[in-house]
Amino acid sequence: MRIDIIHHEEDTIRVTIACKHSNAGIDRLKRHIEAWEERIKGKSEGQTVFVELSRVLYFETVDNRSFAYTSDQVVEIEQKLYELELLLEQQETFVRSSKSQIINMNKIIRLKPELNRTIQAVMCNGERLYISRRYAQGIKRRLGIIGG
């Protein structure tokens, strides 16, 4: 792979991917570049809003609708959770925590194991989320709590 940076007088950034054939890796690179601005579009109180990913505590699906939760805002977003996973796969901070949630690991302040082998995650705003057994080991590994 060769990377060229060309300075120009335009105010916008233009990215061109030149390849012989498109493949899954190229598609992943394209998605990563598209997510580069690190904002997600959604609706709140009837208005279109843009939320910085660094402010998002978690994403959740409720009644087939997806939401991004920040400390002070709930924004309905267009993407399904599996689409968000693809969009965020290059973001080391977001990880699936249950069938209906993706959580920002940078916003966790405390983890508490529960009797049923789930994990309670206390977020920076005091909200408590539950990490299901299915995803607990992966999150512990990503947080460096257990070896990989």
GROMACS .gro file of N, CA and C in nm:
model
  444
    1MET      N    1   0.085  -0.116   0.000
    1MET     CA    2   0.000   0.000   0.000
    1MET      C    3   0.090   0.123   0.000
    2ARG      N    4   0.048   0.223  -0.076
    2ARG     CA    5   0.120   0.349  -0.082
    2ARG      C    6   0.024   0.459  -0.040
    3ILE      N    7   0.068   0.547   0.046
    3ILE     CA    8  -0.015   0.658   0.093
    3ILE      C    9   0.051   0.788   0.049
    4ASP      N   10  -0.025   0.870  -0.023
    4ASP     CA   11   0.022   1.000  -0.067
    4ASP      C   12  -0.063   1.109  -0.004
    5ILE      N   13   0.000   1.213   0.047
    5ILE     CA   14  -0.072   1.329   0.098
    5ILE      C   15  -0.041   1.445   0.004
    6ILE      N   16  -0.147   1.499  -0.053
    6ILE     CA   17  -0.132   1.607  -0.150
    6ILE      C   18  -0.205   1.729  -0.094
    7HIS      N   19  -0.132   1.836  -0.073
    7HIS     CA   20  -0.192   1.959  -0.021
    7HIS      C   21  -0.253   2.037  -0.136
    8HIS      N   22  -0.372   2.095  -0.112
    8HIS     CA   23  -0.439   2.174  -0.214
    8HIS      C   24  -0.510   2.292  -0.149
    9GLU      N   25  -0.567   2.379  -0.228
    9GLU     CA   26  -0.627   2.503  -0.179
    9GLU      C   27  -0.773   2.488  -0.135
   10GLU      N   28  -0.835   2.374  -0.159
   10GLU     CA   29  -0.975   2.355  -0.122
   10GLU      C   30  -0.990   2.341   0.029
   11ASP      N   31  -1.109   2.377   0.079
   11ASP     CA   32  -1.137   2.366   0.222
   11ASP      C   33  -1.175   2.225   0.263
   12THR      N   34  -1.212   2.141   0.168
   12THR     CA   35  -1.256   2.006   0.201
   12THR      C   36  -1.141   1.907   0.189
   13ILE      N   37  -1.158   1.796   0.256
   13ILE     CA   38  -1.062   1.686   0.244
   13ILE      C   39  -1.119   1.588   0.144
   14ARG      N   40  -1.038   1.545   0.051
   14ARG     CA   41  -1.080   1.450  -0.052
   14ARG      C   42  -0.994   1.325  -0.038
   15VAL      N   43  -1.057   1.210  -0.032
   15VAL     CA   44  -0.986   1.083  -0.020
   15VAL      C   45  -1.021   0.999  -0.142
   16THR      N   46  -0.919   0.947  -0.209
   16THR     CA   47  -0.937   0.859  -0.323
   16THR      C   48  -0.869   0.727  -0.293
   17ILE      N   49  -0.940   0.618  -0.313
   17ILE     CA   50  -0.881   0.485  -0.297
   17ILE      C   51  -0.864   0.427  -0.436
   18ALA      N   52  -0.739   0.404  -0.475
   18ALA     CA   53  -0.712   0.346  -0.606
   18ALA      C   54  -0.670   0.201  -0.586
   19CYS      N   55  -0.745   0.109  -0.647
   19CYS     CA   56  -0.716  -0.033  -0.631
   19CYS      C   57  -0.755  -0.108  -0.758
   20LYS      N   58  -0.693  -0.222  -0.778
   20LYS     CA   59  -0.725  -0.302  -0.896
   20LYS      C   60  -0.864  -0.364  -0.884
   21HIS      N   61  -0.894  -0.418  -0.764
   21HIS     CA   62  -1.024  -0.480  -0.738
   21HIS      C   63  -1.069  -0.443  -0.597
   22SER      N   64  -1.198  -0.418  -0.581
   22SER     CA   65  -1.252  -0.392  -0.449
   22SER      C   66  -1.272  -0.525  -0.376
   23ASN      N   67  -1.249  -0.524  -0.245
   23ASN     CA   68  -1.270  -0.645  -0.164
   23ASN      C   69  -1.315  -0.603  -0.025
   24ALA      N   70  -1.329  -0.700   0.064
   24ALA     CA   71  -1.378  -0.671   0.200
   24ALA      C   72  -1.286  -0.574   0.273
   25GLY      N   73  -1.156  -0.587   0.254
   25GLY     CA   74  -1.061  -0.496   0.318
   25GLY      C   75  -1.077  -0.353   0.270
   26ILE      N   76  -1.097  -0.337   0.140
   26ILE     CA   77  -1.119  -0.204   0.083
   26ILE      C   78  -1.250  -0.146   0.135
   27ASP      N   79  -1.353  -0.229   0.142
   27ASP     CA   80  -1.482  -0.184   0.195
   27ASP      C   81  -1.468  -0.139   0.340
   28ARG      N   82  -1.391  -0.214   0.419
   28ARG     CA   83  -1.369  -0.179   0.560
   28ARG      C   84  -1.293  -0.046   0.570
   29LEU      N   85  -1.193  -0.027   0.485
   29LEU     CA   86  -1.118   0.098   0.483
   29LEU      C   87  -1.210   0.214   0.448
   30LYS      N   88  -1.296   0.195   0.351
   30LYS     CA   89  -1.392   0.299   0.311
   30LYS      C   90  -1.482   0.337   0.428
   31ARG      N   91  -1.535   0.236   0.499
   31ARG     CA   92  -1.621   0.264   0.614
   31ARG      C   93  -1.545   0.339   0.722
   32HIS      N   94  -1.420   0.301   0.743
   32HIS     CA   95  -1.338   0.367   0.844
   32HIS      C   96  -1.316   0.514   0.808
   33ILE      N   97  -1.288   0.540   0.683
   33ILE     CA   98  -1.267   0.678   0.638
   33ILE      C   99  -1.397   0.758   0.651
   34GLU      N  100  -1.508   0.696   0.615
   34GLU     CA  101  -1.637   0.764   0.625
   34GLU      C  102  -1.671   0.798   0.771
   35ALA      N  103  -1.624   0.716   0.864
   35ALA     CA  104  -1.651   0.739   1.006
   35ALA      C  105  -1.547   0.831   1.070
   36TRP      N  106  -1.452   0.877   0.992
   36TRP     CA  107  -1.339   0.953   1.044
   36TRP      C  108  -1.382   1.077   1.122
   37GLU      N  109  -1.486   1.144   1.078
   37GLU     CA  110  -1.528   1.264   1.148
   37GLU      C  111  -1.575   1.234   1.289
   38GLU      N  112  -1.600   1.109   1.318
   38GLU     CA  113  -1.634   1.063   1.452
   38GLU      C  114  -1.758   1.131   1.509
   39ARG      N  115  -1.855   1.149   1.422
   39ARG     CA  116  -1.985   1.199   1.466
   39ARG      C  117  -2.091   1.108   1.408
   40ILE      N  118  -2.202   1.102   1.476
   40ILE     CA  119  -2.313   1.022   1.426
   40ILE      C  120  -2.435   1.112   1.417
   41LYS      N  121  -2.512   1.091   1.312
   41LYS     CA  122  -2.631   1.174   1.288
   41LYS      C  123  -2.752   1.105   1.349
   42GLY      N  124  -2.841   1.184   1.406
   42GLY     CA  125  -2.963   1.130   1.461
   42GLY      C  126  -3.069   1.237   1.475
   43LYS      N  127  -3.176   1.202   1.543
   43LYS     CA  128  -3.287   1.296   1.564
   43LYS      C  129  -3.314   1.307   1.714
   44SER      N  130  -3.334   1.431   1.756
   44SER     CA  131  -3.369   1.458   1.895
   44SER      C  132  -3.468   1.573   1.896
   45GLU      N  133  -3.582   1.553   1.958
   45GLU     CA  134  -3.687   1.653   1.967
   45GLU      C  135  -3.725   1.708   1.829
   46GLY      N  136  -3.733   1.617   1.730
   46GLY     CA  137  -3.776   1.655   1.597
   46GLY      C  138  -3.671   1.724   1.511
   47GLN      N  139  -3.549   1.738   1.563
   47GLN     CA  140  -3.442   1.804   1.488
   47GLN      C  141  -3.330   1.707   1.457
   48THR      N  142  -3.262   1.729   1.345
   48THR     CA  143  -3.144   1.651   1.312
   48THR      C  144  -3.027   1.704   1.394
   49VAL      N  145  -2.958   1.614   1.462
   49VAL     CA  146  -2.843   1.653   1.545
   49VAL      C  147  -2.724   1.565   1.511
   50PHE      N  148  -2.605   1.615   1.540
   50PHE     CA  149  -2.482   1.538   1.523
   50PHE      C  150  -2.416   1.525   1.659
   51VAL      N  151  -2.386   1.401   1.696
   51VAL     CA  152  -2.328   1.374   1.827
   51VAL      C  153  -2.187   1.318   1.808
   52GLU      N  154  -2.091   1.376   1.879
   52GLU     CA  155  -1.955   1.325   1.875
   52GLU      C  156  -1.951   1.188   1.942
   53LEU      N  157  -1.886   1.092   1.877
   53LEU     CA  158  -1.879   0.957   1.933
   53LEU      C  159  -1.815   0.956   2.071
   54SER      N  160  -1.723   1.047   2.097
   54SER     CA  161  -1.655   1.051   2.227
   54SER      C  162  -1.752   1.087   2.340
   55ARG      N  163  -1.868   1.144   2.307
   55ARG     CA  164  -1.968   1.178   2.409
   55ARG      C  165  -2.065   1.063   2.434
   56VAL      N  166  -2.070   0.965   2.345
   56VAL     CA  167  -2.168   0.857   2.356
   56VAL      C  168  -2.128   0.760   2.467
   57LEU      N  169  -2.221   0.735   2.560
   57LEU     CA  170  -2.200   0.636   2.665
   57LEU      C  171  -2.227   0.496   2.610
   58TYR      N  172  -2.340   0.484   2.538
   58TYR     CA  173  -2.376   0.355   2.480
   58TYR      C  174  -2.483   0.373   2.374
   59PHE      N  175  -2.496   0.272   2.292
   59PHE     CA  176  -2.603   0.262   2.193
   59PHE      C  177  -2.695   0.150   2.237
   60GLU      N  178  -2.824   0.167   2.212
   60GLU     CA  179  -2.920   0.064   2.252
   60GLU      C  180  -3.034   0.056   2.152
   61THR      N  181  -3.084  -0.066   2.132
   61THR     CA  182  -3.202  -0.088   2.050
   61THR      C  183  -3.319  -0.119   2.142
   62VAL      N  184  -3.428  -0.045   2.123
   62VAL     CA  185  -3.552  -0.065   2.199
   62VAL      C  186  -3.666  -0.062   2.099
   63ASP      N  187  -3.748  -0.168   2.097
   63ASP     CA  188  -3.863  -0.177   2.006
   63ASP      C  189  -3.824  -0.148   1.861
   64ASN      N  190  -3.716  -0.211   1.816
   64ASN     CA  191  -3.665  -0.197   1.679
   64ASN      C  192  -3.624  -0.055   1.642
   65ARG      N  193  -3.595   0.028   1.740
   65ARG     CA  194  -3.542   0.163   1.717
   65ARG      C  195  -3.410   0.173   1.790
   66SER      N  196  -3.312   0.241   1.729
   66SER     CA  197  -3.178   0.252   1.788
   66SER      C  198  -3.157   0.393   1.843
   67PHE      N  199  -3.087   0.398   1.957
   67PHE     CA  200  -3.063   0.524   2.025
   67PHE      C  201  -2.918   0.534   2.068
   68ALA      N  202  -2.866   0.657   2.067
   68ALA     CA  203  -2.735   0.688   2.124
   68ALA      C  204  -2.760   0.767   2.252
   69TYR      N  205  -2.697   0.725   2.361
   69TYR     CA  206  -2.716   0.790   2.490
   69TYR      C  207  -2.588   0.862   2.529
   70THR      N  208  -2.601   0.991   2.562
   70THR     CA  209  -2.490   1.066   2.619
   70THR      C  210  -2.528   1.099   2.763
   71SER      N  211  -2.445   1.172   2.833
   71SER     CA  212  -2.478   1.209   2.971
   71SER      C  213  -2.601   1.296   2.980
   72ASP      N  214  -2.628   1.374   2.874
   72ASP     CA  215  -2.738   1.469   2.881
   72ASP      C  216  -2.836   1.463   2.764
   73GLN      N  217  -2.827   1.358   2.681
   73GLN     CA  218  -2.908   1.356   2.561
   73GLN      C  219  -2.936   1.213   2.515
   74VAL      N  220  -3.054   1.191   2.460
   74VAL     CA  221  -3.088   1.065   2.394
   74VAL      C  222  -3.123   1.100   2.250
   75VAL      N  223  -3.052   1.035   2.157
   75VAL     CA  224  -3.069   1.065   2.016
   75VAL      C  225  -3.109   0.939   1.943
   76GLU      N  226  -3.218   0.944   1.868
   76GLU     CA  227  -3.257   0.830   1.786
   76GLU      C  228  -3.171   0.831   1.659
   77ILE      N  229  -3.112   0.716   1.629
   77ILE     CA  230  -3.024   0.706   1.512
   77ILE      C  231  -3.083   0.608   1.411
   78GLU      N  232  -3.039   0.620   1.287
   78GLU     CA  233  -3.093   0.538   1.179
   78GLU      C  234  -3.036   0.396   1.179
   79GLN      N  235  -2.911   0.380   1.219
   79GLN     CA  236  -2.842   0.251   1.207
   79GLN      C  237  -2.896   0.148   1.306
   80LYS      N  238  -2.895   0.023   1.262
   80LYS     CA  239  -2.920  -0.091   1.350
   80LYS      C  240  -2.789  -0.121   1.423
   81LEU      N  241  -2.795  -0.198   1.530
   81LEU     CA  242  -2.673  -0.226   1.607
   81LEU      C  243  -2.567  -0.297   1.524
   82TYR      N  244  -2.607  -0.392   1.438
   82TYR     CA  245  -2.506  -0.461   1.358
   82TYR      C  246  -2.439  -0.364   1.260
   83GLU      N  247  -2.511  -0.263   1.213
   83GLU     CA  248  -2.451  -0.162   1.127
   83GLU      C  249  -2.354  -0.075   1.206
   84LEU      N  250  -2.392  -0.042   1.329
   84LEU     CA  251  -2.303   0.035   1.417
   84LEU      C  252  -2.175  -0.042   1.446
   85GLU      N  253  -2.187  -0.172   1.469
   85GLU     CA  254  -2.068  -0.254   1.493
   85GLU      C  255  -1.971  -0.244   1.377
   86LEU      N  256  -2.021  -0.250   1.256
   86LEU     CA  257  -1.935  -0.236   1.138
   86LEU      C  258  -1.873  -0.097   1.132
   87LEU      N  259  -1.954   0.003   1.159
   87LEU     CA  260  -1.907   0.141   1.156
   87LEU      C  261  -1.800   0.167   1.263
   88LEU      N  262  -1.818   0.104   1.379
   88LEU     CA  263  -1.730   0.131   1.494
   88LEU      C  264  -1.618   0.030   1.512
   89GLU      N  265  -1.604  -0.067   1.419
   89GLU     CA  266  -1.508  -0.174   1.441
   89GLU      C  267  -1.364  -0.124   1.453
   90GLN      N  268  -1.333  -0.010   1.395
   90GLN     CA  269  -1.199   0.046   1.408
   90GLN      C  270  -1.184   0.129   1.535
   91GLN      N  271  -1.297   0.161   1.599
   91GLN     CA  272  -1.294   0.234   1.725
   91GLN      C  273  -1.269   0.134   1.836
   92GLU      N  274  -1.157   0.141   1.898
   92GLU     CA  275  -1.123   0.045   2.003
   92GLU      C  276  -1.209   0.060   2.128
   93THR      N  277  -1.283   0.168   2.138
   93THR     CA  278  -1.354   0.196   2.262
   93THR      C  279  -1.495   0.139   2.268
   94PHE      N  280  -1.557   0.107   2.154
   94PHE     CA  281  -1.693   0.058   2.154
   94PHE      C  282  -1.695  -0.093   2.139
   95VAL      N  283  -1.778  -0.159   2.220
   95VAL     CA  284  -1.786  -0.304   2.217
   95VAL      C  285  -1.928  -0.349   2.249
   96ARG      N  286  -1.970  -0.456   2.187
   96ARG     CA  287  -2.103  -0.512   2.212
   96ARG      C  288  -2.105  -0.563   2.355
   97SER      N  289  -2.211  -0.526   2.430
   97SER     CA  290  -2.222  -0.569   2.570
   97SER      C  291  -2.343  -0.659   2.593
   98SER      N  292  -2.436  -0.657   2.500
   98SER     CA  293  -2.552  -0.746   2.507
   98SER      C  294  -2.615  -0.748   2.368
   99LYS      N  295  -2.719  -0.826   2.355
   99LYS     CA  296  -2.787  -0.836   2.226
   99LYS      C  297  -2.841  -0.700   2.182
  100SER      N  298  -2.871  -0.613   2.278
  100SER     CA  299  -2.933  -0.485   2.245
  100SER      C  300  -2.848  -0.362   2.276
  101GLN      N  301  -2.720  -0.382   2.315
  101GLN     CA  302  -2.637  -0.266   2.351
  101GLN      C  303  -2.494  -0.276   2.299
  102ILE      N  304  -2.439  -0.160   2.266
  102ILE     CA  305  -2.296  -0.141   2.240
  102ILE      C  306  -2.251  -0.032   2.336
  103ILE      N  307  -2.145  -0.057   2.409
  103ILE     CA  308  -2.105   0.034   2.516
  103ILE      C  309  -1.966   0.093   2.491
  104ASN      N  310  -1.949   0.217   2.534
  104ASN     CA  311  -1.821   0.287   2.522
  104ASN      C  312  -1.738   0.253   2.645
  105MET      N  313  -1.633   0.175   2.627
  105MET     CA  314  -1.553   0.129   2.741
  105MET      C  315  -1.482   0.244   2.812
  106ASN      N  316  -1.459   0.355   2.742
  106ASN     CA  317  -1.395   0.470   2.805
  106ASN      C  318  -1.486   0.540   2.905
  107LYS      N  319  -1.613   0.509   2.903
  107LYS     CA  320  -1.709   0.573   2.993
  107LYS      C  321  -1.744   0.487   3.114
  108ILE      N  322  -1.683   0.368   3.124
  108ILE     CA  323  -1.706   0.280   3.239
  108ILE      C  324  -1.616   0.326   3.354
  109ILE      N  325  -1.675   0.345   3.473
  109ILE     CA  326  -1.591   0.380   3.588
  109ILE      C  327  -1.577   0.264   3.687
  110ARG      N  328  -1.670   0.166   3.679
  110ARG     CA  329  -1.663   0.053   3.772
  110ARG      C  330  -1.733  -0.068   3.713
  111LEU      N  331  -1.675  -0.185   3.737
  111LEU     CA  332  -1.737  -0.311   3.697
  111LEU      C  333  -1.762  -0.393   3.821
  112LYS      N  334  -1.880  -0.455   3.828
  112LYS     CA  335  -1.914  -0.537   3.944
  112LYS      C  336  -1.972  -0.669   3.895
  113PRO      N  337  -1.908  -0.781   3.929
  113PRO     CA  338  -1.964  -0.910   3.889
  113PRO      C  339  -2.095  -0.938   3.964
  114GLU      N  340  -2.189  -0.997   3.892
  114GLU     CA  341  -2.319  -1.031   3.951
  114GLU      C  342  -2.325  -1.182   3.972
  115LEU      N  343  -2.419  -1.230   4.055
  115LEU     CA  344  -2.431  -1.372   4.086
  115LEU      C  345  -2.465  -1.456   3.963
  116ASN      N  346  -2.537  -1.399   3.867
  116ASN     CA  347  -2.576  -1.475   3.748
  116ASN      C  348  -2.471  -1.470   3.636
  117ARG      N  349  -2.350  -1.431   3.670
  117ARG     CA  350  -2.233  -1.425   3.580
  117ARG      C  351  -2.242  -1.312   3.478
  118THR      N  352  -2.336  -1.219   3.497
  118THR     CA  353  -2.332  -1.097   3.418
  118THR      C  354  -2.242  -0.999   3.492
  119ILE      N  355  -2.215  -0.886   3.431
  119ILE     CA  356  -2.133  -0.783   3.494
  119ILE      C  357  -2.211  -0.653   3.492
  120GLN      N  358  -2.215  -0.588   3.606
  120GLN     CA  359  -2.277  -0.456   3.612
  120GLN      C  360  -2.168  -0.353   3.580
  121ALA      N  361  -2.193  -0.269   3.480
  121ALA     CA  362  -2.100  -0.161   3.444
  121ALA      C  363  -2.161  -0.030   3.491
  122VAL      N  364  -2.089   0.043   3.575
  122VAL     CA  365  -2.134   0.174   3.619
  122VAL      C  366  -2.066   0.276   3.528
  123MET      N  367  -2.148   0.356   3.462
  123MET     CA  368  -2.098   0.453   3.366
  123MET      C  369  -2.062   0.583   3.437
  124CYS      N  370  -1.994   0.671   3.366
  124CYS     CA  371  -1.945   0.796   3.426
  124CYS      C  372  -2.058   0.887   3.474
  125ASN      N  373  -2.180   0.868   3.425
  125ASN     CA  374  -2.294   0.947   3.472
  125ASN      C  375  -2.371   0.876   3.584
  126GLY      N  376  -2.320   0.762   3.630
  126GLY     CA  377  -2.384   0.686   3.738
  126GLY      C  378  -2.483   0.582   3.689
  127GLU      N  379  -2.514   0.583   3.561
  127GLU     CA  380  -2.608   0.485   3.507
  127GLU      C  381  -2.547   0.345   3.513
  128ARG      N  382  -2.630   0.246   3.542
  128ARG     CA  383  -2.586   0.108   3.551
  128ARG      C  384  -2.635   0.029   3.431
  129LEU      N  385  -2.542  -0.035   3.362
  129LEU     CA  386  -2.574  -0.121   3.248
  129LEU      C  387  -2.529  -0.261   3.282
  130TYR      N  388  -2.585  -0.359   3.214
  130TYR     CA  389  -2.548  -0.497   3.242
  130TYR      C  390  -2.486  -0.560   3.118
  131ILE      N  391  -2.370  -0.619   3.138
  131ILE     CA  392  -2.298  -0.688   3.032
  131ILE      C  393  -2.337  -0.835   3.042
  132SER      N  394  -2.390  -0.889   2.934
  132SER     CA  395  -2.438  -1.027   2.937
  132SER      C  396  -2.321  -1.125   2.943
  133ARG      N  397  -2.351  -1.246   2.990
  133ARG     CA  398  -2.247  -1.350   2.999
  133ARG      C  399  -2.179  -1.373   2.866
  134ARG      N  400  -2.258  -1.368   2.759
  134ARG     CA  401  -2.205  -1.395   2.625
  134ARG      C  402  -2.092  -1.299   2.587
  135TYR      N  403  -2.099  -1.174   2.631
  135TYR     CA  404  -2.002  -1.072   2.592
  135TYR      C  405  -1.903  -1.037   2.703
  136ALA      N  406  -1.923  -1.088   2.823
  136ALA     CA  407  -1.840  -1.050   2.938
  136ALA      C  408  -1.692  -1.082   2.919
  137GLN      N  409  -1.660  -1.203   2.873
  137GLN     CA  410  -1.520  -1.242   2.856
  137GLN      C  411  -1.447  -1.150   2.757
  138GLY      N  412  -1.513  -1.118   2.645
  138GLY     CA  413  -1.452  -1.032   2.546
  138GLY      C  414  -1.424  -0.893   2.600
  139ILE      N  415  -1.516  -0.840   2.678
  139ILE     CA  416  -1.497  -0.707   2.736
  139ILE      C  417  -1.384  -0.711   2.839
  140LYS      N  418  -1.381  -0.814   2.923
  140LYS     CA  419  -1.273  -0.826   3.022
  140LYS      C  420  -1.137  -0.833   2.951
  141ARG      N  421  -1.132  -0.907   2.842
  141ARG     CA  422  -1.008  -0.920   2.766
  141ARG      C  423  -0.966  -0.784   2.708
  142ARG      N  424  -1.061  -0.712   2.651
  142ARG     CA  425  -1.030  -0.581   2.590
  142ARG      C  426  -0.988  -0.480   2.696
  143LEU      N  427  -1.042  -0.494   2.817
  143LEU     CA  428  -1.004  -0.404   2.925
  143LEU      C  429  -0.875  -0.446   2.994
  144GLY      N  430  -0.823  -0.563   2.957
  144GLY     CA  431  -0.699  -0.612   3.016
  144GLY      C  432  -0.718  -0.674   3.154
  145ILE      N  433  -0.842  -0.714   3.188
  145ILE     CA  434  -0.871  -0.775   3.317
  145ILE      C  435  -0.828  -0.921   3.317
  146ILE      N  436  -0.842  -0.988   3.201
  146ILE     CA  437  -0.796  -1.126   3.187
  146ILE      C  438  -0.707  -1.134   3.065
  147GLY      N  439  -0.622  -1.234   3.060
  147GLY     CA  440  -0.531  -1.253   2.946
  147GLY      C  441  -0.605  -1.301   2.825
  148GLY      N  442  -0.541  -1.282   2.707
  148GLY     CA  443  -0.606  -1.320   2.583
  148GLY      C  444  -0.543  -1.438   2.523
   0.00000   0.00000   0.00000
